[in-house]
GROMACS .gro file of C-alpha atoms in nm:
model
  445
    1UNK     CA    1  -0.349  -0.258   1.463
    2UNK     CA    2  -0.233  -0.615   1.575
    3UNK     CA    3   0.075  -0.743   1.712
    4UNK     CA    4   0.074  -0.993   1.407
    5UNK     CA    5   0.005  -0.767   1.112
    6UNK     CA    6   0.200  -0.438   1.140
    7UNK     CA    7   0.173  -0.154   0.910
    8UNK     CA    8   0.519  -0.147   0.820
    9UNK     CA    9   0.507   0.200   0.635
   10UNK     CA   10   0.777   0.439   0.552
   11UNK     CA   11   0.834   0.731   0.788
   12UNK     CA   12   0.991   1.048   0.634
   13UNK     CA   13   1.222   1.292   0.781
   14UNK     CA   14   1.439   1.231   1.111
   15UNK     CA   15   1.244   0.909   1.197
   16UNK     CA   16   1.253   0.520   1.235
   17UNK     CA   17   0.977   0.298   1.241
   18UNK     CA   18   1.038   0.062   1.529
   19UNK     CA   19   0.979  -0.315   1.424
   20UNK     CA   20   0.987  -0.638   1.603
   21UNK     CA   21   1.202  -0.923   1.447
   22UNK     CA   22   1.162  -1.293   1.461
   23UNK     CA   23   1.443  -1.414   1.688
   24UNK     CA   24   1.648  -1.706   1.558
   25UNK     CA   25   1.937  -1.907   1.686
   26UNK     CA   26   2.248  -1.728   1.722
   27UNK     CA   27   2.438  -1.939   1.471
   28UNK     CA   28   2.150  -1.914   1.193
   29UNK     CA   29   2.304  -1.819   0.857
   30UNK     CA   30   2.135  -1.656   0.574
   31UNK     CA   31   2.162  -1.821   0.243
   32UNK     CA   32   2.120  -1.525   0.045
   33UNK     CA   33   2.387  -1.382  -0.196
   34UNK     CA   34   2.598  -1.075  -0.062
   35UNK     CA   35   2.627  -0.761  -0.222
   36UNK     CA   36   2.892  -0.510  -0.150
   37UNK     CA   37   2.802  -0.170   0.010
   38UNK     CA   38   2.982   0.130  -0.166
   39UNK     CA   39   3.210   0.327   0.027
   40UNK     CA   40   3.022   0.652   0.014
   41UNK     CA   41   2.881   0.872   0.285
   42UNK     CA   42   2.560   0.698   0.294
   43UNK     CA   43   2.726   0.371   0.233
   44UNK     CA   44   2.957   0.403   0.542
   45UNK     CA   45   2.665   0.461   0.756
   46UNK     CA   46   2.455   0.182   0.631
   47UNK     CA   47   2.769  -0.052   0.680
   48UNK     CA   48   2.794   0.085   1.037
   49UNK     CA   49   2.433  -0.008   1.121
   50UNK     CA   50   2.467  -0.362   0.941
   51UNK     CA   51   2.789  -0.407   1.153
   52UNK     CA   52   2.566  -0.309   1.474
   53UNK     CA   53   2.295  -0.551   1.413
   54UNK     CA   54   2.545  -0.833   1.333
   55UNK     CA   55   2.763  -0.774   1.636
   56UNK     CA   56   2.784  -0.960   1.981
   57UNK     CA   57   2.746  -0.623   2.160
   58UNK     CA   58   2.604  -0.266   2.054
   59UNK     CA   59   2.823   0.035   2.073
   60UNK     CA   60   2.735   0.260   2.368
   61UNK     CA   61   2.440   0.524   2.333
   62UNK     CA   62   2.715   0.802   2.335
   63UNK     CA   63   2.865   0.635   2.012
   64UNK     CA   64   2.525   0.569   1.855
   65UNK     CA   65   2.419   0.955   1.917
   66UNK     CA   66   2.711   1.082   1.717
   67UNK     CA   67   2.612   0.885   1.421
   68UNK     CA   68   2.291   1.072   1.378
   69UNK     CA   69   2.197   1.459   1.320
   70UNK     CA   70   2.033   1.617   1.612
   71UNK     CA   71   1.705   1.636   1.422
   72UNK     CA   72   1.661   1.271   1.403
   73UNK     CA   73   1.619   1.240   1.787
   74UNK     CA   74   1.333   1.497   1.773
   75UNK     CA   75   1.105   1.191   1.704
   76UNK     CA   76   1.288   0.899   1.895
   77UNK     CA   77   1.499   0.907   2.189
   78UNK     CA   78   1.844   0.776   2.184
   79UNK     CA   79   1.756   0.470   2.427
   80UNK     CA   80   1.477   0.381   2.207
   81UNK     CA   81   1.711   0.386   1.905
   82UNK     CA   82   1.944   0.177   2.094
   83UNK     CA   83   1.685  -0.069   2.189
   84UNK     CA   84   1.548  -0.093   1.825
   85UNK     CA   85   1.892  -0.192   1.707
   86UNK     CA   86   1.927  -0.439   1.991
   87UNK     CA   87   1.592  -0.586   1.881
   88UNK     CA   88   1.729  -0.626   1.543
   89UNK     CA   89   2.022  -0.835   1.669
   90UNK     CA   90   1.806  -1.126   1.774
   91UNK     CA   91   1.721  -1.210   1.402
   92UNK     CA   92   2.127  -1.205   1.309
   93UNK     CA   93   2.308  -1.284   1.078
   94UNK     CA   94   2.209  -1.010   0.848
   95UNK     CA   95   2.323  -1.001   0.490
   96UNK     CA   96   2.296  -0.714   0.249
   97UNK     CA   97   2.137  -0.873  -0.076
   98UNK     CA   98   2.056  -0.568  -0.282
   99UNK     CA   99   2.164  -0.191  -0.301
  100UNK     CA  100   2.049   0.117  -0.465
  101UNK     CA  101   2.124   0.477  -0.397
  102UNK     CA  102   2.336   0.784  -0.449
  103UNK     CA  103   2.579   0.976  -0.233
  104UNK     CA  104   2.306   1.084   0.024
  105UNK     CA  105   2.073   0.819   0.038
  106UNK     CA  106   2.044   0.442  -0.003
  107UNK     CA  107   1.782   0.129   0.005
  108UNK     CA  108   1.969  -0.177   0.120
  109UNK     CA  109   1.772  -0.513   0.122
  110UNK     CA  110   1.907  -0.710   0.428
  111UNK     CA  111   1.811  -1.068   0.501
  112UNK     CA  112   1.854  -1.316   0.778
  113UNK     CA  113   1.705  -1.663   0.813
  114UNK     CA  114   1.417  -1.518   1.000
  115UNK     CA  115   1.310  -1.217   0.811
  116UNK     CA  116   1.377  -0.967   0.514
  117UNK     CA  117   1.371  -0.598   0.544
  118UNK     CA  118   1.437  -0.292   0.326
  119UNK     CA  119   1.675  -0.053   0.528
  120UNK     CA  120   1.654   0.303   0.416
  121UNK     CA  121   1.924   0.553   0.500
  122UNK     CA  122   1.986   0.893   0.445
  123UNK     CA  123   2.265   1.141   0.544
  124UNK     CA  124   2.326   1.509   0.565
  125UNK     CA  125   2.600   1.699   0.394
  126UNK     CA  126   2.825   1.623   0.697
  127UNK     CA  127   2.767   1.265   0.672
  128UNK     CA  128   2.555   1.182   0.985
  129UNK     CA  129   2.217   1.022   0.941
  130UNK     CA  130   1.888   1.203   0.931
  131UNK     CA  131   1.660   0.905   0.841
  132UNK     CA  132   1.652   0.536   0.908
  133UNK     CA  133   1.386   0.308   0.845
  134UNK     CA  134   1.342  -0.075   0.841
  135UNK     CA  135   1.034  -0.199   0.666
  136UNK     CA  136   0.905  -0.500   0.461
  137UNK     CA  137   1.015  -0.520   0.097
  138UNK     CA  138   0.750  -0.405  -0.126
  139UNK     CA  139   0.580  -0.694  -0.302
  140UNK     CA  140   0.610  -0.770  -0.650
  141UNK     CA  141   0.355  -0.568  -0.837
  142UNK     CA  142   0.320  -0.435  -1.187
  143UNK     CA  143   0.192  -0.061  -1.176
  144UNK     CA  144  -0.159  -0.037  -1.325
  145UNK     CA  145  -0.135   0.131  -1.683
  146UNK     CA  146  -0.486   0.282  -1.654
  147UNK     CA  147  -0.788   0.330  -1.451
  148UNK     CA  148  -0.944   0.013  -1.634
  149UNK     CA  149  -0.611  -0.192  -1.552
  150UNK     CA  150  -0.639  -0.075  -1.185
  151UNK     CA  151  -1.018  -0.189  -1.176
  152UNK     CA  152  -0.924  -0.520  -1.321
  153UNK     CA  153  -0.654  -0.592  -1.061
  154UNK     CA  154  -0.876  -0.504  -0.769
  155UNK     CA  155  -1.160  -0.728  -0.914
  156UNK     CA  156  -0.912  -0.993  -0.944
  157UNK     CA  157  -0.764  -0.970  -0.600
  158UNK     CA  158  -0.834  -1.281  -0.360
  159UNK     CA  159  -1.021  -1.056  -0.110
  160UNK     CA  160  -1.283  -0.775  -0.116
  161UNK     CA  161  -1.120  -0.431  -0.177
  162UNK     CA  162  -1.235  -0.112  -0.287
  163UNK     CA  163  -1.062   0.236  -0.384
  164UNK     CA  164  -1.220   0.584  -0.406
  165UNK     CA  165  -1.064   0.907  -0.525
  166UNK     CA  166  -1.272   1.221  -0.424
  167UNK     CA  167  -1.174   1.566  -0.496
  168UNK     CA  168  -1.226   1.779  -0.181
  169UNK     CA  169  -1.534   1.998  -0.234
  170UNK     CA  170  -1.711   1.776  -0.488
  171UNK     CA  171  -2.014   1.584  -0.427
  172UNK     CA  172  -1.934   1.273  -0.626
  173UNK     CA  173  -1.626   1.050  -0.631
  174UNK     CA  174  -1.383   1.106  -0.931
  175UNK     CA  175  -1.308   0.737  -0.930
  176UNK     CA  176  -1.486   0.468  -0.730
  177UNK     CA  177  -1.389   0.089  -0.798
  178UNK     CA  178  -1.572  -0.141  -0.576
  179UNK     CA  179  -1.832  -0.155  -0.300
  180UNK     CA  180  -1.866   0.199  -0.137
  181UNK     CA  181  -2.016   0.078   0.173
  182UNK     CA  182  -1.901   0.048   0.543
  183UNK     CA  183  -1.583  -0.171   0.607
  184UNK     CA  184  -1.346  -0.243   0.887
  185UNK     CA  185  -1.079   0.046   0.901
  186UNK     CA  186  -0.856  -0.058   1.221
  187UNK     CA  187  -0.642   0.251   1.323
  188UNK     CA  188  -0.810   0.479   1.092
  189UNK     CA  189  -1.044   0.535   1.376
  190UNK     CA  190  -0.724   0.736   1.522
  191UNK     CA  191  -0.842   1.028   1.296
  192UNK     CA  192  -1.135   1.057   1.487
  193UNK     CA  193  -0.937   1.056   1.832
  194UNK     CA  194  -0.736   1.337   1.688
  195UNK     CA  195  -1.032   1.524   1.603
  196UNK     CA  196  -1.151   1.474   1.965
  197UNK     CA  197  -0.804   1.602   2.106
  198UNK     CA  198  -0.821   1.927   1.897
  199UNK     CA  199  -1.182   1.992   2.021
  200UNK     CA  200  -1.048   1.948   2.376
  201UNK     CA  201  -0.772   2.187   2.310
  202UNK     CA  202  -1.008   2.434   2.157
  203UNK     CA  203  -1.214   2.409   2.451
  204UNK     CA  204  -0.961   2.452   2.691
  205UNK     CA  205  -1.001   2.107   2.859
  206UNK     CA  206  -0.648   2.025   2.743
  207UNK     CA  207  -0.322   2.201   2.610
  208UNK     CA  208  -0.092   2.016   2.378
  209UNK     CA  209   0.153   2.026   2.657
  210UNK     CA  210  -0.067   1.863   2.905
  211UNK     CA  211   0.081   1.553   3.084
  212UNK     CA  212  -0.074   1.208   3.036
  213UNK     CA  213   0.034   0.921   3.275
  214UNK     CA  214   0.080   0.554   3.150
  215UNK     CA  215  -0.072   0.306   3.365
  216UNK     CA  216  -0.233  -0.041   3.357
  217UNK     CA  217  -0.546   0.124   3.258
  218UNK     CA  218  -0.438   0.257   2.904
  219UNK     CA  219  -0.148   0.018   2.857
  220UNK     CA  220  -0.224  -0.177   2.547
  221UNK     CA  221  -0.032  -0.405   2.286
  222UNK     CA  222   0.193  -0.269   2.001
  223UNK     CA  223   0.202  -0.121   1.729
  224UNK     CA  224   0.381   0.146   1.928
  225UNK     CA  225   0.652   0.214   2.177
  226UNK     CA  226   0.457   0.362   2.484
  227UNK     CA  227   0.346   0.035   2.614
  228UNK     CA  228   0.708  -0.055   2.701
  229UNK     CA  229   0.740   0.250   2.951
  230UNK     CA  230   0.669   0.189   3.322
  231UNK     CA  231   0.380   0.284   3.511
  232UNK     CA  232   0.387   0.649   3.615
  233UNK     CA  233   0.561   0.774   3.288
  234UNK     CA  234   0.449   1.074   3.152
  235UNK     CA  235   0.409   1.212   2.790
  236UNK     CA  236   0.267   1.527   2.655
  237UNK     CA  237  -0.067   1.522   2.451
  238UNK     CA  238   0.132   1.616   2.152
  239UNK     CA  239   0.378   1.329   2.192
  240UNK     CA  240   0.112   1.100   2.220
  241UNK     CA  241  -0.072   1.240   1.912
  242UNK     CA  242   0.246   1.220   1.720
  243UNK     CA  243   0.314   0.861   1.832
  244UNK     CA  244  -0.058   0.759   1.747
  245UNK     CA  245  -0.042   0.862   1.399
  246UNK     CA  246   0.324   0.812   1.286
  247UNK     CA  247   0.378   0.488   1.442
  248UNK     CA  248   0.009   0.395   1.525
  249UNK     CA  249   0.096   0.372   1.882
  250UNK     CA  250  -0.190   0.196   2.056
  251UNK     CA  251  -0.128   0.295   2.411
  252UNK     CA  252  -0.089   0.640   2.280
  253UNK     CA  253  -0.436   0.620   2.127
  254UNK     CA  254  -0.592   0.485   2.477
  255UNK     CA  255  -0.413   0.768   2.670
  256UNK     CA  256  -0.577   1.002   2.446
  257UNK     CA  257  -0.920   0.857   2.469
  258UNK     CA  258  -0.889   0.858   2.841
  259UNK     CA  259  -0.771   1.231   2.836
  260UNK     CA  260  -1.073   1.358   2.619
  261UNK     CA  261  -1.325   1.075   2.729
  262UNK     CA  262  -1.486   0.828   2.494
  263UNK     CA  263  -1.805   1.065   2.469
  264UNK     CA  264  -1.573   1.309   2.326
  265UNK     CA  265  -1.449   1.109   2.053
  266UNK     CA  266  -1.802   0.976   1.990
  267UNK     CA  267  -1.901   1.348   1.948
  268UNK     CA  268  -1.605   1.380   1.698
  269UNK     CA  269  -1.735   1.078   1.482
  270UNK     CA  270  -2.056   1.293   1.451
  271UNK     CA  271  -1.891   1.639   1.413
  272UNK     CA  272  -1.651   1.501   1.147
  273UNK     CA  273  -1.907   1.374   0.927
  274UNK     CA  274  -1.955   1.004   0.993
  275UNK     CA  275  -2.274   0.893   0.850
  276UNK     CA  276  -2.342   0.611   1.082
  277UNK     CA  277  -2.156   0.667   1.415
  278UNK     CA  278  -2.367   0.426   1.587
  279UNK     CA  279  -2.175   0.155   1.399
  280UNK     CA  280  -1.892   0.222   1.645
  281UNK     CA  281  -2.099   0.243   1.951
  282UNK     CA  282  -1.988   0.179   2.220
  283UNK     CA  283  -1.663   0.314   2.131
  284UNK     CA  284  -1.365   0.055   2.192
  285UNK     CA  285  -1.030   0.131   2.316
  286UNK     CA  286  -0.739  -0.056   2.158
  287UNK     CA  287  -0.694  -0.258   2.491
  288UNK     CA  288  -1.068  -0.357   2.471
  289UNK     CA  289  -1.051  -0.466   2.114
  290UNK     CA  290  -0.765  -0.699   2.174
  291UNK     CA  291  -0.947  -0.886   2.462
  292UNK     CA  292  -1.295  -0.886   2.277
  293UNK     CA  293  -1.142  -0.934   1.936
  294UNK     CA  294  -0.900  -1.222   2.000
  295UNK     CA  295  -0.883  -1.275   2.392
  296UNK     CA  296  -1.235  -1.429   2.501
  297UNK     CA  297  -1.434  -1.640   2.256
  298UNK     CA  298  -1.751  -1.622   2.446
  299UNK     CA  299  -1.739  -1.240   2.493
  300UNK     CA  300  -1.655  -1.216   2.131
  301UNK     CA  301  -1.960  -1.416   2.046
  302UNK     CA  302  -2.209  -1.233   2.277
  303UNK     CA  303  -2.054  -0.925   2.133
  304UNK     CA  304  -2.160  -1.017   1.788
  305UNK     CA  305  -2.525  -1.070   1.907
  306UNK     CA  306  -2.559  -0.767   2.134
  307UNK     CA  307  -2.684  -0.413   2.050
  308UNK     CA  308  -2.522  -0.103   2.162
  309UNK     CA  309  -2.673  -0.113   2.510
  310UNK     CA  310  -2.578  -0.470   2.560
  311UNK     CA  311  -2.237  -0.424   2.430
  312UNK     CA  312  -2.176  -0.132   2.679
  313UNK     CA  313  -2.252  -0.374   2.954
  314UNK     CA  314  -2.017  -0.629   2.796
  315UNK     CA  315  -1.741  -0.383   2.834
  316UNK     CA  316  -1.762  -0.411   3.217
  317UNK     CA  317  -1.647  -0.789   3.159
  318UNK     CA  318  -1.319  -0.692   2.977
  319UNK     CA  319  -1.029  -0.802   3.214
  320UNK     CA  320  -0.802  -0.555   3.354
  321UNK     CA  321  -0.457  -0.510   3.207
  322UNK     CA  322  -0.305  -0.625   2.873
  323UNK     CA  323  -0.376  -0.958   2.737
  324UNK     CA  324  -0.070  -1.200   2.659
  325UNK     CA  325  -0.025  -1.136   2.283
  326UNK     CA  326   0.079  -1.502   2.258
  327UNK     CA  327  -0.259  -1.649   2.417
  328UNK     CA  328  -0.476  -1.447   2.188
  329UNK     CA  329  -0.647  -1.630   1.893
  330UNK     CA  330  -0.503  -1.455   1.596
  331UNK     CA  331  -0.677  -1.718   1.370
  332UNK     CA  332  -1.014  -1.502   1.401
  333UNK     CA  333  -1.102  -1.224   1.155
  334UNK     CA  334  -1.274  -1.031   1.440
  335UNK     CA  335  -1.449  -0.765   1.231
  336UNK     CA  336  -1.704  -1.020   1.142
  337UNK     CA  337  -1.814  -1.013   1.494
  338UNK     CA  338  -1.832  -0.633   1.500
  339UNK     CA  339  -1.539  -0.605   1.711
  340UNK     CA  340  -1.367  -0.336   1.514
  341UNK     CA  341  -1.427   0.023   1.402
  342UNK     CA  342  -1.619   0.083   1.077
  343UNK     CA  343  -1.656   0.364   0.827
  344UNK     CA  344  -1.712   0.420   0.443
  345UNK     CA  345  -1.500   0.599   0.188
  346UNK     CA  346  -1.725   0.910   0.208
  347UNK     CA  347  -1.675   0.906   0.592
  348UNK     CA  348  -1.321   0.884   0.593
  349UNK     CA  349  -1.305   1.158   0.305
  350UNK     CA  350  -1.496   1.399   0.558
  351UNK     CA  351  -1.304   1.317   0.846
  352UNK     CA  352  -0.967   1.424   0.667
  353UNK     CA  353  -1.148   1.717   0.539
  354UNK     CA  354  -1.252   1.803   0.906
  355UNK     CA  355  -0.903   1.765   1.040
  356UNK     CA  356  -0.755   2.003   0.786
  357UNK     CA  357  -1.033   2.254   0.873
  358UNK     CA  358  -0.941   2.224   1.251
  359UNK     CA  359  -0.558   2.244   1.129
  360UNK     CA  360  -0.634   2.622   1.020
  361UNK     CA  361  -0.729   2.701   1.383
  362UNK     CA  362  -0.501   2.795   1.662
  363UNK     CA  363  -0.605   2.484   1.850
  364UNK     CA  364  -0.520   2.263   1.564
  365UNK     CA  365  -0.204   2.396   1.471
  366UNK     CA  366   0.013   2.083   1.506
  367UNK     CA  367  -0.237   1.865   1.304
  368UNK     CA  368  -0.076   1.901   0.953
  369UNK     CA  369   0.247   1.791   1.072
  370UNK     CA  370   0.102   1.520   1.287
  371UNK     CA  371  -0.089   1.389   0.983
  372UNK     CA  372   0.209   1.400   0.749
  373UNK     CA  373   0.483   1.239   0.952
  374UNK     CA  374   0.418   0.892   0.791
  375UNK     CA  375   0.298   0.906   0.435
  376UNK     CA  376   0.226   0.529   0.425
  377UNK     CA  377   0.372   0.458   0.088
  378UNK     CA  378   0.589   0.662  -0.130
  379UNK     CA  379   0.430   0.908  -0.387
  380UNK     CA  380   0.576   1.106  -0.658
  381UNK     CA  381   0.745   1.453  -0.581
  382UNK     CA  382   0.419   1.611  -0.766
  383UNK     CA  383   0.244   1.559  -0.436
  384UNK     CA  384   0.343   1.848  -0.210
  385UNK     CA  385   0.167   1.734   0.098
  386UNK     CA  386   0.071   1.388   0.209
  387UNK     CA  387  -0.146   1.342   0.511
  388UNK     CA  388  -0.185   0.955   0.586
  389UNK     CA  389  -0.365   0.708   0.818
  390UNK     CA  390  -0.384   0.338   0.761
  391UNK     CA  391  -0.508   0.063   0.960
  392UNK     CA  392  -0.491  -0.321   0.985
  393UNK     CA  393  -0.645  -0.599   1.188
  394UNK     CA  394  -0.683  -0.995   1.125
  395UNK     CA  395  -0.861  -0.990   0.786
  396UNK     CA  396  -0.882  -0.626   0.725
  397UNK     CA  397  -0.665  -0.357   0.588
  398UNK     CA  398  -0.741   0.033   0.510
  399UNK     CA  399  -0.551   0.331   0.381
  400UNK     CA  400  -0.641   0.694   0.350
  401UNK     CA  401  -0.460   0.970   0.223
  402UNK     CA  402  -0.514   1.360   0.199
  403UNK     CA  403  -0.306   1.463  -0.106
  404UNK     CA  404  -0.225   1.810  -0.218
  405UNK     CA  405  -0.042   1.915  -0.520
  406UNK     CA  406   0.051   2.247  -0.724
  407UNK     CA  407  -0.255   2.406  -0.929
  408UNK     CA  408  -0.523   2.159  -0.833
  409UNK     CA  409  -0.775   2.072  -0.555
  410UNK     CA  410  -0.670   1.837  -0.288
  411UNK     CA  411  -0.804   1.498  -0.318
  412UNK     CA  412  -0.855   1.216  -0.075
  413UNK     CA  413  -0.761   0.871  -0.173
  414UNK     CA  414  -0.907   0.573   0.036
  415UNK     CA  415  -0.842   0.169  -0.002
  416UNK     CA  416  -1.059  -0.061   0.192
  417UNK     CA  417  -0.997  -0.439   0.179
  418UNK     CA  418  -1.152  -0.717   0.396
  419UNK     CA  419  -1.153  -1.091   0.384
  420UNK     CA  420  -1.310  -1.382   0.579
  421UNK     CA  421  -0.945  -1.544   0.594
  422UNK     CA  422  -0.767  -1.345   0.891
  423UNK     CA  423  -0.423  -1.439   0.720
  424UNK     CA  424  -0.520  -1.263   0.412
  425UNK     CA  425  -0.291  -0.982   0.436
  426UNK     CA  426   0.023  -1.099   0.555
  427UNK     CA  427   0.171  -0.793   0.396
  428UNK     CA  428  -0.029  -0.474   0.404
  429UNK     CA  429   0.155  -0.335   0.077
  430UNK     CA  430  -0.033  -0.590  -0.137
  431UNK     CA  431  -0.321  -0.370  -0.064
  432UNK     CA  432  -0.153  -0.026  -0.024
  433UNK     CA  433   0.026  -0.027  -0.355
  434UNK     CA  434  -0.321   0.016  -0.531
  435UNK     CA  435  -0.295   0.379  -0.361
  436UNK     CA  436   0.027   0.425  -0.524
  437UNK     CA  437  -0.104   0.325  -0.864
  438UNK     CA  438  -0.412   0.556  -0.823
  439UNK     CA  439  -0.197   0.850  -0.730
  440UNK     CA  440   0.021   0.795  -1.015
  441UNK     CA  441  -0.252   0.787  -1.279
  442UNK     CA  442  -0.397   1.097  -1.117
  443UNK     CA  443  -0.065   1.263  -1.169
  444UNK     CA  444  -0.072   1.172  -1.542
  445UNK     CA  445  -0.406   1.346  -1.608
   0.00000   0.00000   0.00000
């Protein structure tokens, strides 16, 4: 959710996760050990990307376009891709320090003095790229060998963390480790926004092709891309929904909330089975959360002590426009003041099931593709469908997955973590790997 903690989670298919890099001085050098990139089809493209982000000047957009399969640009424009590579140049010099892969796909660890990323690349049979992803390397982690082992790992974690596995249609969880109660969920609230959008399409209030206009009222801080577009730019409802889920675009989220109305999203909380929707009243936009959670100490303190009616009045005091990210107080775990969105494991299960039910209707036809664009973490091939939404803010990490496999009922897997220490989750993967372990244990049963 925040600009300081990003969900650097893998995107599948023809997609790239746009990441911000920490700038370093032009003559900064990496001390990492260099590895050779093999002379294969995918290796040649990986080397080209590496040469680009180490160059003094990027190749033209026309040259860049020839490097990618046409399907790649269904989810990102050529100028956006060009700008992303230009951002990465700010952290050069980049050195490849690890390589694994075959002729068609590879993961290369690249390091600079500022930051380290795993660069994942895949190519078509014609040797052009159809996927490119820059993400933080997965933390060191020993996969849990059993449910008891996983429980021990969660109980030993230096923060509060709980995990649930529930088969769809079953009254009790198959697995519950830790507290089943309400927890901050960050951008998982976007499941309910998506539900509100489908309901608006179903009622005829919107179509998936309806244009939405970006302006100061809906512009938010990253994560996302739409915040960089000028006022007056338009995207369709479908494009905003795709970005809201795939890269957790906050401006896209606020665009959609305005399009359907806050009341419609609050109604979706109820209709999608949230047991305590008043925990999220009044509903915050992402822009409002940045201001209240980290931008104004007095407003945050009054928010903590206020009831829903008083909080509604406080929203009128939220400043216009976008706060300066560098001026926000990222040392605060704002969820402790109630400046967040909240749900239980069971609430999130019901939300995922409700969206899958909507996906079976004409109005909800795009939903399954929207939810599966970003799987969050890598699961085994036995999982034939992965719908995902995660969330993060200072002192909170959450992940949720709707998982399908052959010859078994779908399951919803949720992980919720929180801490009084706002810096507890410098790498979201330290929490989300527990979901990988749980899915692997399920597959073994």
